[in-house]
PDB file of C-alpha atoms and ligand atoms in Angstrom:
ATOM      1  CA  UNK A1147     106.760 107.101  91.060  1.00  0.00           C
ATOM      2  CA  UNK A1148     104.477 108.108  94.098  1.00  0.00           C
ATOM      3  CA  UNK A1149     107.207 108.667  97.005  1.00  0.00           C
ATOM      4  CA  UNK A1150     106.693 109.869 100.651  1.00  0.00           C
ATOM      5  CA  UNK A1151     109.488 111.439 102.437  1.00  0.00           C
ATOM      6  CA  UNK A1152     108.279 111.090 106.101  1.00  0.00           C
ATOM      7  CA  UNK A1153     110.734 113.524 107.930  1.00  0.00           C
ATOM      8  CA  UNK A1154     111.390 116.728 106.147  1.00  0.00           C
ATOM      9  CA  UNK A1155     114.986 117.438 107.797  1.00  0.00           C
ATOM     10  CA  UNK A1156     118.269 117.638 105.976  1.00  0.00           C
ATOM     11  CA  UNK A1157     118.388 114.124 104.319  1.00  0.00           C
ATOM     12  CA  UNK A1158     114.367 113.742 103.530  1.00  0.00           C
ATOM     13  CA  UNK A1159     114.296 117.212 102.251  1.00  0.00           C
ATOM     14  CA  UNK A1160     117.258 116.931 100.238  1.00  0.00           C
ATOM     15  CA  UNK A1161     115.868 113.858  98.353  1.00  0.00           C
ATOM     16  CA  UNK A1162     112.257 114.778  97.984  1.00  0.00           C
ATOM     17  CA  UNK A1163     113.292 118.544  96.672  1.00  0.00           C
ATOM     18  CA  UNK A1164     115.297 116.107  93.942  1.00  0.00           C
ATOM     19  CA  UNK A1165     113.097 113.442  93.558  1.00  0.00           C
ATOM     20  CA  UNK A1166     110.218 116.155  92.708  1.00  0.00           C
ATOM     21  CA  UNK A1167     112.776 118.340  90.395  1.00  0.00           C
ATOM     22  CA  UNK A1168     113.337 114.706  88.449  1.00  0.00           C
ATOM     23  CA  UNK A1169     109.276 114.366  88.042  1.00  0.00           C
ATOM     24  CA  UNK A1170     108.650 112.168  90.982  1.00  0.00           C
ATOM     25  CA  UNK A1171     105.352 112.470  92.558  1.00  0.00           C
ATOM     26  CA  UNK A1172     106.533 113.635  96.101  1.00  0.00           C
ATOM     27  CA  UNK A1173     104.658 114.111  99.458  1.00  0.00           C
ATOM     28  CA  UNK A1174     106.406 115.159 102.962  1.00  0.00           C
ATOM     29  CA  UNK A1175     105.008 113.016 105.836  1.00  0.00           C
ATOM     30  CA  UNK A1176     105.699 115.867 108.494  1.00  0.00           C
ATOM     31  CA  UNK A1177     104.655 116.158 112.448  1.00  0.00           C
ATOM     32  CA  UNK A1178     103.681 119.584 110.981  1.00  0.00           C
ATOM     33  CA  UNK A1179     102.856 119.422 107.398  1.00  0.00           C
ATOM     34  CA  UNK A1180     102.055 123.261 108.218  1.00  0.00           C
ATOM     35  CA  UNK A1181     105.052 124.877 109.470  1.00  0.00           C
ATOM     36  CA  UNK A1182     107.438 127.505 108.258  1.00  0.00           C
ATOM     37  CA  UNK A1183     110.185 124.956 108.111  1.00  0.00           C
ATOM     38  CA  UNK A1184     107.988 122.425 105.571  1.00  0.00           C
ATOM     39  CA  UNK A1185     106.309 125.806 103.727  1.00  0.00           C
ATOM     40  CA  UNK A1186     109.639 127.015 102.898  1.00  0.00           C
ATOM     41  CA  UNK A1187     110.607 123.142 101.579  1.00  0.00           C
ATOM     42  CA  UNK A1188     108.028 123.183  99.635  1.00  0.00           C
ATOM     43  CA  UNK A1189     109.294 126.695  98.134  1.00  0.00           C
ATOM     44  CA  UNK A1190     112.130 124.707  96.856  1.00  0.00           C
ATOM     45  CA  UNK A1191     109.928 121.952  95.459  1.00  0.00           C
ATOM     46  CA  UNK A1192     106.692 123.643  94.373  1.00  0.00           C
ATOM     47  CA  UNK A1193     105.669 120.161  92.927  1.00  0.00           C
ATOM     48  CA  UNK A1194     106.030 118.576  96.011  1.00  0.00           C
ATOM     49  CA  UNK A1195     103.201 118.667  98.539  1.00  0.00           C
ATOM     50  CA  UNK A1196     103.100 117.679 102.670  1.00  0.00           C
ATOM     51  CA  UNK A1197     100.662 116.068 104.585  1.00  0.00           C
ATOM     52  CA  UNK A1198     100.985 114.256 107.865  1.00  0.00           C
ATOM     53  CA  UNK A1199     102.642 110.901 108.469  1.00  0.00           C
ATOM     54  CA  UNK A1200      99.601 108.927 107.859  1.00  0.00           C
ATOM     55  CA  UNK A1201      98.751 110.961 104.769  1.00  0.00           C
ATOM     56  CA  UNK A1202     101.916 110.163 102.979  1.00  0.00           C
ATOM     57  CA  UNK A1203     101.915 106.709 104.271  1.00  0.00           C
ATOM     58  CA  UNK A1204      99.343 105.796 102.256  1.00  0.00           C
ATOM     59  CA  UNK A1205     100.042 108.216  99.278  1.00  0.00           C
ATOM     60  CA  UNK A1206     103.541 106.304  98.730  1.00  0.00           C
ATOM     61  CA  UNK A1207     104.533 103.427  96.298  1.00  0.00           C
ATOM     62  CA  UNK A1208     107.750 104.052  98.345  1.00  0.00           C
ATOM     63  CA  UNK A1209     108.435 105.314 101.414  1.00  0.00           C
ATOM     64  CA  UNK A1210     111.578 107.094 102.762  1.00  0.00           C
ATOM     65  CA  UNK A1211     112.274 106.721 106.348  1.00  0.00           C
ATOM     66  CA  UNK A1212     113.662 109.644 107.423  1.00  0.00           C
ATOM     67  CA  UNK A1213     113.888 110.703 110.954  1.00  0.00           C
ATOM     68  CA  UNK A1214     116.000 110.579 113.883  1.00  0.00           C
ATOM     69  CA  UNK A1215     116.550 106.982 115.140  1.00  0.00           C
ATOM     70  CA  UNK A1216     114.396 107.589 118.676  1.00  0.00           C
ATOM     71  CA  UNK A1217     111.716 108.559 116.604  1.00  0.00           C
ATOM     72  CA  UNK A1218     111.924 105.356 114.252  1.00  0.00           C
ATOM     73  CA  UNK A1219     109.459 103.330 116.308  1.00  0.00           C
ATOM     74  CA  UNK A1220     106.627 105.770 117.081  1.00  0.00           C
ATOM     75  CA  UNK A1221     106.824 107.275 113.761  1.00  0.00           C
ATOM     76  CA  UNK A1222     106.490 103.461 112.028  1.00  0.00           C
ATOM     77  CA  UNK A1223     103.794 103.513 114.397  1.00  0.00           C
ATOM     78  CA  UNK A1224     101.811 106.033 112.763  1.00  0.00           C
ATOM     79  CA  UNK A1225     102.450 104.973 109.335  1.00  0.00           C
ATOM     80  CA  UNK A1226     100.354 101.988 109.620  1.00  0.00           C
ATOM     81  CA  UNK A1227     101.314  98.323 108.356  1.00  0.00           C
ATOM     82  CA  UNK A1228     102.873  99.101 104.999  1.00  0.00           C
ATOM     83  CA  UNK A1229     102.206  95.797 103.325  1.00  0.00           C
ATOM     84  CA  UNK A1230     103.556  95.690 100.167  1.00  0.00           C
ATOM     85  CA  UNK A1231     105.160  99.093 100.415  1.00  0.00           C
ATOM     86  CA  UNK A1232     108.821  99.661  99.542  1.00  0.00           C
ATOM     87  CA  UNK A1233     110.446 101.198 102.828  1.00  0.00           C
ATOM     88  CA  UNK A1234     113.777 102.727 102.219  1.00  0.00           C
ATOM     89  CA  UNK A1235     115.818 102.836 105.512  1.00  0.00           C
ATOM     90  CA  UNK A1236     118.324 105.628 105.849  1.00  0.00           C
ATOM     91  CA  UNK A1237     118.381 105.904 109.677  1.00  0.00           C
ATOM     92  CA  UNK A1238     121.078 105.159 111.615  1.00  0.00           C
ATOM     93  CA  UNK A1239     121.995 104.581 115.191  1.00  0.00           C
ATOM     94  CA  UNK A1240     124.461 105.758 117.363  1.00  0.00           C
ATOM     95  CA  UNK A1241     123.881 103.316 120.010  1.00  0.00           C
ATOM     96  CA  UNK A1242     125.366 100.585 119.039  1.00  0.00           C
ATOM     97  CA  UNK A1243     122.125  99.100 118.238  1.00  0.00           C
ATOM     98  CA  UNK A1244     121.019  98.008 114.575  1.00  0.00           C
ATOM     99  CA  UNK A1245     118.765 100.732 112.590  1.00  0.00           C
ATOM    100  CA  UNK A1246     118.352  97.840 110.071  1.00  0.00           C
ATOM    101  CA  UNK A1247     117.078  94.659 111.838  1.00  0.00           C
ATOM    102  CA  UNK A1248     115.028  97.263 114.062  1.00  0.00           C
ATOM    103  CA  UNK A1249     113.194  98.654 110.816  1.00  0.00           C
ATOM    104  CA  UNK A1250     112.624  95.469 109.578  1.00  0.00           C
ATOM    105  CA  UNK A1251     111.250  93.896 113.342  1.00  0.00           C
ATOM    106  CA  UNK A1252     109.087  97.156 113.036  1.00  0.00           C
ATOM    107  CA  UNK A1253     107.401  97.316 109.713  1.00  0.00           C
ATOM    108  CA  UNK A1254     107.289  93.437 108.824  1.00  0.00           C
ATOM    109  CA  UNK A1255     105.137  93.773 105.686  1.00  0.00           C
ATOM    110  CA  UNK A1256     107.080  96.180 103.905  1.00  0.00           C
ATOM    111  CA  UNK A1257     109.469  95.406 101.496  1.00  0.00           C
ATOM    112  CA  UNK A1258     112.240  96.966 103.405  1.00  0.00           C
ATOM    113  CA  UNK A1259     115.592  98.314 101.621  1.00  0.00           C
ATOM    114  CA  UNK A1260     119.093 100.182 103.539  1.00  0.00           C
ATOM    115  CA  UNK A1261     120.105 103.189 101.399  1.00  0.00           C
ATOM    116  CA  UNK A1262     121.483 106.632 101.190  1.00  0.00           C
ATOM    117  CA  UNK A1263     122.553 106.162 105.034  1.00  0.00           C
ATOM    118  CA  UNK A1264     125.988 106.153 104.546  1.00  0.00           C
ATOM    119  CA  UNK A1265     126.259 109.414 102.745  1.00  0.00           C
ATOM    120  CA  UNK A1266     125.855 112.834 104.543  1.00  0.00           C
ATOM    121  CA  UNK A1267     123.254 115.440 102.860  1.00  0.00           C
ATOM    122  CA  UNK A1268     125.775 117.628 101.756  1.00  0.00           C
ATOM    123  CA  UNK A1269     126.754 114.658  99.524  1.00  0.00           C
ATOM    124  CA  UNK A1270     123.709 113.816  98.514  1.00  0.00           C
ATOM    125  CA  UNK A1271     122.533 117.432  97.336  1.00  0.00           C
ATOM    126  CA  UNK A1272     125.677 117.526  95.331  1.00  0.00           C
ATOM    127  CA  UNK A1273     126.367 113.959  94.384  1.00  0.00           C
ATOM    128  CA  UNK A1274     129.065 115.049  91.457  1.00  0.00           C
ATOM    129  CA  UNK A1275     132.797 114.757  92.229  1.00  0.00           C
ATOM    130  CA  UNK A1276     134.202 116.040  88.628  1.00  0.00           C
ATOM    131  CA  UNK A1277     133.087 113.545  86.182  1.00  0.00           C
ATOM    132  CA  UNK A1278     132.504 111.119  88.859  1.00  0.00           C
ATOM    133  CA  UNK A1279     129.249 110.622  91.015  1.00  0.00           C
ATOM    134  CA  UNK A1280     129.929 109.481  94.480  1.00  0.00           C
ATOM    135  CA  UNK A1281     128.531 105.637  95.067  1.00  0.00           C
ATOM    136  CA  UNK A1282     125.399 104.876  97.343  1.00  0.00           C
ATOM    137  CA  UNK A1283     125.665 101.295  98.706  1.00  0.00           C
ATOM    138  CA  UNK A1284     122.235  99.621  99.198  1.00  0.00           C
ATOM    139  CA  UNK A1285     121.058  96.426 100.737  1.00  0.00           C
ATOM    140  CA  UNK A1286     118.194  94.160 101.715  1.00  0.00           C
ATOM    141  CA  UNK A1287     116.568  90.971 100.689  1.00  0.00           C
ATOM    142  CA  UNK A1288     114.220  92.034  98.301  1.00  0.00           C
ATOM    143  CA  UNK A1289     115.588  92.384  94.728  1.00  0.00           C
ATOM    144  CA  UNK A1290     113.025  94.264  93.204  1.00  0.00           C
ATOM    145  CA  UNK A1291     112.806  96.561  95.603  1.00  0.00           C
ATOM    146  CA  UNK A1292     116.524  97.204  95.939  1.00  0.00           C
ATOM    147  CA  UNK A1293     116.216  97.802  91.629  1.00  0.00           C
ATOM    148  CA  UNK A1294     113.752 100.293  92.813  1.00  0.00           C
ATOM    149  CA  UNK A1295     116.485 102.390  95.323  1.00  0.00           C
ATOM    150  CA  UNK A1296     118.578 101.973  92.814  1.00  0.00           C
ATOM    151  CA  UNK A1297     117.128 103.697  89.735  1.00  0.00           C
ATOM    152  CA  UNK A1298     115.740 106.075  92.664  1.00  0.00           C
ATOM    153  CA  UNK A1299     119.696 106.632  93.521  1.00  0.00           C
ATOM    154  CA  UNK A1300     120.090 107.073  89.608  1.00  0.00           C
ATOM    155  CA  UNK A1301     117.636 109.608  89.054  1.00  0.00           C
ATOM    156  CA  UNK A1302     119.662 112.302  91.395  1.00  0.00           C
ATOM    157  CA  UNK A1303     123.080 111.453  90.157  1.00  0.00           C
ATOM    158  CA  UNK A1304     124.203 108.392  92.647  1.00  0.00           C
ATOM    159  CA  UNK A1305     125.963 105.781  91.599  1.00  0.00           C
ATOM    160  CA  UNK A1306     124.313 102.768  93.118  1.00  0.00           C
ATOM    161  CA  UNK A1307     126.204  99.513  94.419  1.00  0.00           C
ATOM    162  CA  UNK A1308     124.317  96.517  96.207  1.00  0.00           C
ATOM    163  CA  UNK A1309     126.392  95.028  98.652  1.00  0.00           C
ATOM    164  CA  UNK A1310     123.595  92.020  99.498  1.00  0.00           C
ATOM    165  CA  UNK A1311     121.879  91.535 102.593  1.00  0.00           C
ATOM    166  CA  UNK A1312     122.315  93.149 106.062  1.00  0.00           C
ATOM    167  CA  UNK A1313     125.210  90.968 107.092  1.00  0.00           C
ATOM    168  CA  UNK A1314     127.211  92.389 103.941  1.00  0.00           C
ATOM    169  CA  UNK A1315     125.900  95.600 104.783  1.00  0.00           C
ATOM    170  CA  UNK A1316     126.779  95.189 108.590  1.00  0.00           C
ATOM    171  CA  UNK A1317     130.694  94.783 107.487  1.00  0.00           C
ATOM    172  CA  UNK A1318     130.459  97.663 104.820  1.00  0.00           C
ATOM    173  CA  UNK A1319     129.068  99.930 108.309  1.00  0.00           C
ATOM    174  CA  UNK A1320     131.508  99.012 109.895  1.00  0.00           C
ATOM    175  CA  UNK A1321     134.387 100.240 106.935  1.00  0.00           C
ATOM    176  CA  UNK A1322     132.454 103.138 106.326  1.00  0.00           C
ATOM    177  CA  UNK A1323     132.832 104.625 109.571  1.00  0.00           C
ATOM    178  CA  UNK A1324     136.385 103.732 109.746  1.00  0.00           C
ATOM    179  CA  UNK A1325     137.264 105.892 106.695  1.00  0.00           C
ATOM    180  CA  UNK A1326     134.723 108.293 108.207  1.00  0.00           C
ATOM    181  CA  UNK A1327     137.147 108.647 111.269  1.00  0.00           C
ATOM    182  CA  UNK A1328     140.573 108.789 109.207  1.00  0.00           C
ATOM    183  CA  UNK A1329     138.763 111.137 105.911  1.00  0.00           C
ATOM    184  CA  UNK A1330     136.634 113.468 107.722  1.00  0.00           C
ATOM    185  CA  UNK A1331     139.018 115.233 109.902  1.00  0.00           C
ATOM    186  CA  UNK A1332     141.157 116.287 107.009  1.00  0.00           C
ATOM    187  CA  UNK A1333     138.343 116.319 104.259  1.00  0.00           C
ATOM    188  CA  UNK A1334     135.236 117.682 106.504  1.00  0.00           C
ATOM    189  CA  UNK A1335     131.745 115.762 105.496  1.00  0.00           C
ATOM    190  CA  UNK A1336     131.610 116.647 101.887  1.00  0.00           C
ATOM    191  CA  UNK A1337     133.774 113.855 100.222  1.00  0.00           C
ATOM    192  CA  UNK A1338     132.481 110.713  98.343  1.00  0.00           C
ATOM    193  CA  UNK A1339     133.550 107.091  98.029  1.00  0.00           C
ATOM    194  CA  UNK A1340     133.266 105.362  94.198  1.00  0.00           C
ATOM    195  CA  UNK A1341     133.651 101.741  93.610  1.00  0.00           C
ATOM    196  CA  UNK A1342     135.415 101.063  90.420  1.00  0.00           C
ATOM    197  CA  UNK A1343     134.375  98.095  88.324  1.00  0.00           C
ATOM    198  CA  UNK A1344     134.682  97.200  85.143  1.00  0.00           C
ATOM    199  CA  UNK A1345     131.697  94.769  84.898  1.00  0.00           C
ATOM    200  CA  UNK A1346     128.404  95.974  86.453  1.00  0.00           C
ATOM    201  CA  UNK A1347     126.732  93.119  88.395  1.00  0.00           C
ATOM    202  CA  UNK A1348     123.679  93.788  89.522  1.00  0.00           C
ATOM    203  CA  UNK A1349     124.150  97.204  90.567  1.00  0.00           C
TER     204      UNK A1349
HETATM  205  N1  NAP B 956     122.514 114.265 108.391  1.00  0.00           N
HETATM  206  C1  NAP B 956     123.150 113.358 107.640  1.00  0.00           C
HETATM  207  O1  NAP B 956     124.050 113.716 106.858  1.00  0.00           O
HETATM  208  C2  NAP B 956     122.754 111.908 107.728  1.00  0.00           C
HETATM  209  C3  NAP B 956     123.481 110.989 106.957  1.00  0.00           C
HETATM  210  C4  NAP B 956     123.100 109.648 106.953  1.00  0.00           C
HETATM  211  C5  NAP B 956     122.015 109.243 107.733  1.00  0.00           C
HETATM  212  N2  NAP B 956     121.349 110.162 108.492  1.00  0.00           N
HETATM  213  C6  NAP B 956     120.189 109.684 109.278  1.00  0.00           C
HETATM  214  O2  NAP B 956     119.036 110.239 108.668  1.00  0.00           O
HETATM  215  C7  NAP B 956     118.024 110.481 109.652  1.00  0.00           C
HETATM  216  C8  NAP B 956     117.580 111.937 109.529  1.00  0.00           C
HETATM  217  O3  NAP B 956     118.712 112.768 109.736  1.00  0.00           O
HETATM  218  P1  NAP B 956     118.658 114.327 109.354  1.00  0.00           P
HETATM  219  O4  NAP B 956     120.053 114.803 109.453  1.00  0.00           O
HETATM  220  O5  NAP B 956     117.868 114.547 108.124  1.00  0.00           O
HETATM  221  O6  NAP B 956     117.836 114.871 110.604  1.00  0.00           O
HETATM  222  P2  NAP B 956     117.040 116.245 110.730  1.00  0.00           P
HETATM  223  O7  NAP B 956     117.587 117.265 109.797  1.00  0.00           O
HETATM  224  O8  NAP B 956     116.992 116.560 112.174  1.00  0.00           O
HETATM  225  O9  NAP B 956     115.580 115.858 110.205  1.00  0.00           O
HETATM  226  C9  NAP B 956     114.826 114.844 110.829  1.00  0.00           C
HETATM  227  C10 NAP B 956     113.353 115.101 110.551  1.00  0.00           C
HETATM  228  O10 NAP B 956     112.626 114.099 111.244  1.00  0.00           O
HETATM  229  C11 NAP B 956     111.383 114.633 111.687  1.00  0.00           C
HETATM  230  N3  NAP B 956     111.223 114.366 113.117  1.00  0.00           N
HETATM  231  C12 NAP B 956     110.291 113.546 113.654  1.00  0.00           C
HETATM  232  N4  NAP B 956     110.390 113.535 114.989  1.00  0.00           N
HETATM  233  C13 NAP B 956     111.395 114.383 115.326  1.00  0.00           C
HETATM  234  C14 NAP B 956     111.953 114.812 116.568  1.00  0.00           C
HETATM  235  N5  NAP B 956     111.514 114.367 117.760  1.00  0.00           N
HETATM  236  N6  NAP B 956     112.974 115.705 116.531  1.00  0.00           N
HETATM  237  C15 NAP B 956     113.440 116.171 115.359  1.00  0.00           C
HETATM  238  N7  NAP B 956     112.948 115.810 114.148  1.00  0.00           N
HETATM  239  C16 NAP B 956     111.928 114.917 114.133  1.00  0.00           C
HETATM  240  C17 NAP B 956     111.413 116.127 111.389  1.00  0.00           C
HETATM  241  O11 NAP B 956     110.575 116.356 110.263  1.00  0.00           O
HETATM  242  P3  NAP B 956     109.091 116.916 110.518  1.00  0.00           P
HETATM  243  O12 NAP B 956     109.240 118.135 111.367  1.00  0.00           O
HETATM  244  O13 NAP B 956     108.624 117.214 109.142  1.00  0.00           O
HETATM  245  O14 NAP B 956     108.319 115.835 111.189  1.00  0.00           O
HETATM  246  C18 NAP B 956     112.859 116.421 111.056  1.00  0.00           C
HETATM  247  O15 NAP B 956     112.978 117.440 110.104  1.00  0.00           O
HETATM  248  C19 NAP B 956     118.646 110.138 111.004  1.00  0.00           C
HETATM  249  O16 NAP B 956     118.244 108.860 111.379  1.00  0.00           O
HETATM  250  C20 NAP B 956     120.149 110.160 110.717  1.00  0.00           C
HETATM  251  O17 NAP B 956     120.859 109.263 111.546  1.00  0.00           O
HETATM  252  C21 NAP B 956     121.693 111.475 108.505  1.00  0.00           C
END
């Protein structure tokens, strides 16, 4: 799968250095596709490659969104209108504000998918908790493109779990940063969450 990573910070290089180790066809959309910070990513993933926002923008099947929320707008502003493109949204907001219904308002052709948001990089470079791999809840309205995040989720050792649409996803936000508040001062960022079911539905 052709996949561009536009931000090449802790969570977009973390997935595109695994996404290119799995055999993905990977491209960094960077502000500097050039800098020491991007050449020494792509020292890590020699089959990856970087180009500018635009570049990978058109280069991607699917596209990661992966940069800090005030950046969201003018960066979907560079990447052109996406039609038909599979935009996975792992931003979020601190402001109270929604990072999904403004991704959506933003790139309206895309085919737009929430994923890998609520789990920090540390988790997602090591996804493994003994024999279990932590869960990555997705959501969005577009079932073929959330089958898409999910085998994507697969490939680097997530265990994927659709939760429906953003309203579903809204509630699980609001859960997840809950436990966030109660785990992470005893547990520090690196812990998972699993669901546990005995019948996969969907995801
Ligand atoms: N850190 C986490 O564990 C975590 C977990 C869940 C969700 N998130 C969300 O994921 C997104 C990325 O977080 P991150 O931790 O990967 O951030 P980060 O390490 O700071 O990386 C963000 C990347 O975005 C690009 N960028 C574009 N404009 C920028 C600007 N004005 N300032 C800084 N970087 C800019 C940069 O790549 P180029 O230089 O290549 O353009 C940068 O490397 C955020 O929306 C965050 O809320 C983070």
């Amino acid at each position: 799968m052709k996949i561009a990573i536009i931000g090449s910070g802790r969570m977009g290089g973390t997935l595109g250095r695994k996404w290119a180790e799995h055999g993905h066809a990977v491209m960094f959309g960077s502000r500097d596709p050039e800098s020491e910070r991007v050449l020494s990513l792509l020292k890590s993933a020699p089959r990856a490659k970087a180009g500018t926002v635009q570049e990978a923008a058109s280069f991607g099947d699917v596209l990661v969104l992966a940069v800090p929320p005030e950046e969201v707008e003018r960066t979907l502003g560079l990447a052109g209108d996406l039609k038909d493109k599979i935009l996975i949204n792992l931003t979020n907001r601190y402001d109270g504000l929604s990072a999904d219904s403004e991704v959506i308002r933003l790139a309206p052709k895309a085919r737009v998918v929430r994923a890998f948001h609520t789990l920090p990089w540390e988790v997602l470079a090591n996804p493994q908790f003994g024999a279990a791999e932590a869960t990555a809840f997705l959501s969005g309205e577009d079932s073929e493109a959330k089958e898409v995040a999910a085998c994507l989720a697969r490939d680097i050792g997530l265990d994927p779990v659709d939760i429906g649409g953003a309203a579903e996803m809204k509630e699980l936000e609001a859960v997840n940063a809950r436990l966030w508040g109660l785990l992470s001062p005893r547990y520090g960022r690196d812990y998972g969450l699993r669901i546990l079911r005995r019948h996969a539905e969907g995801n």
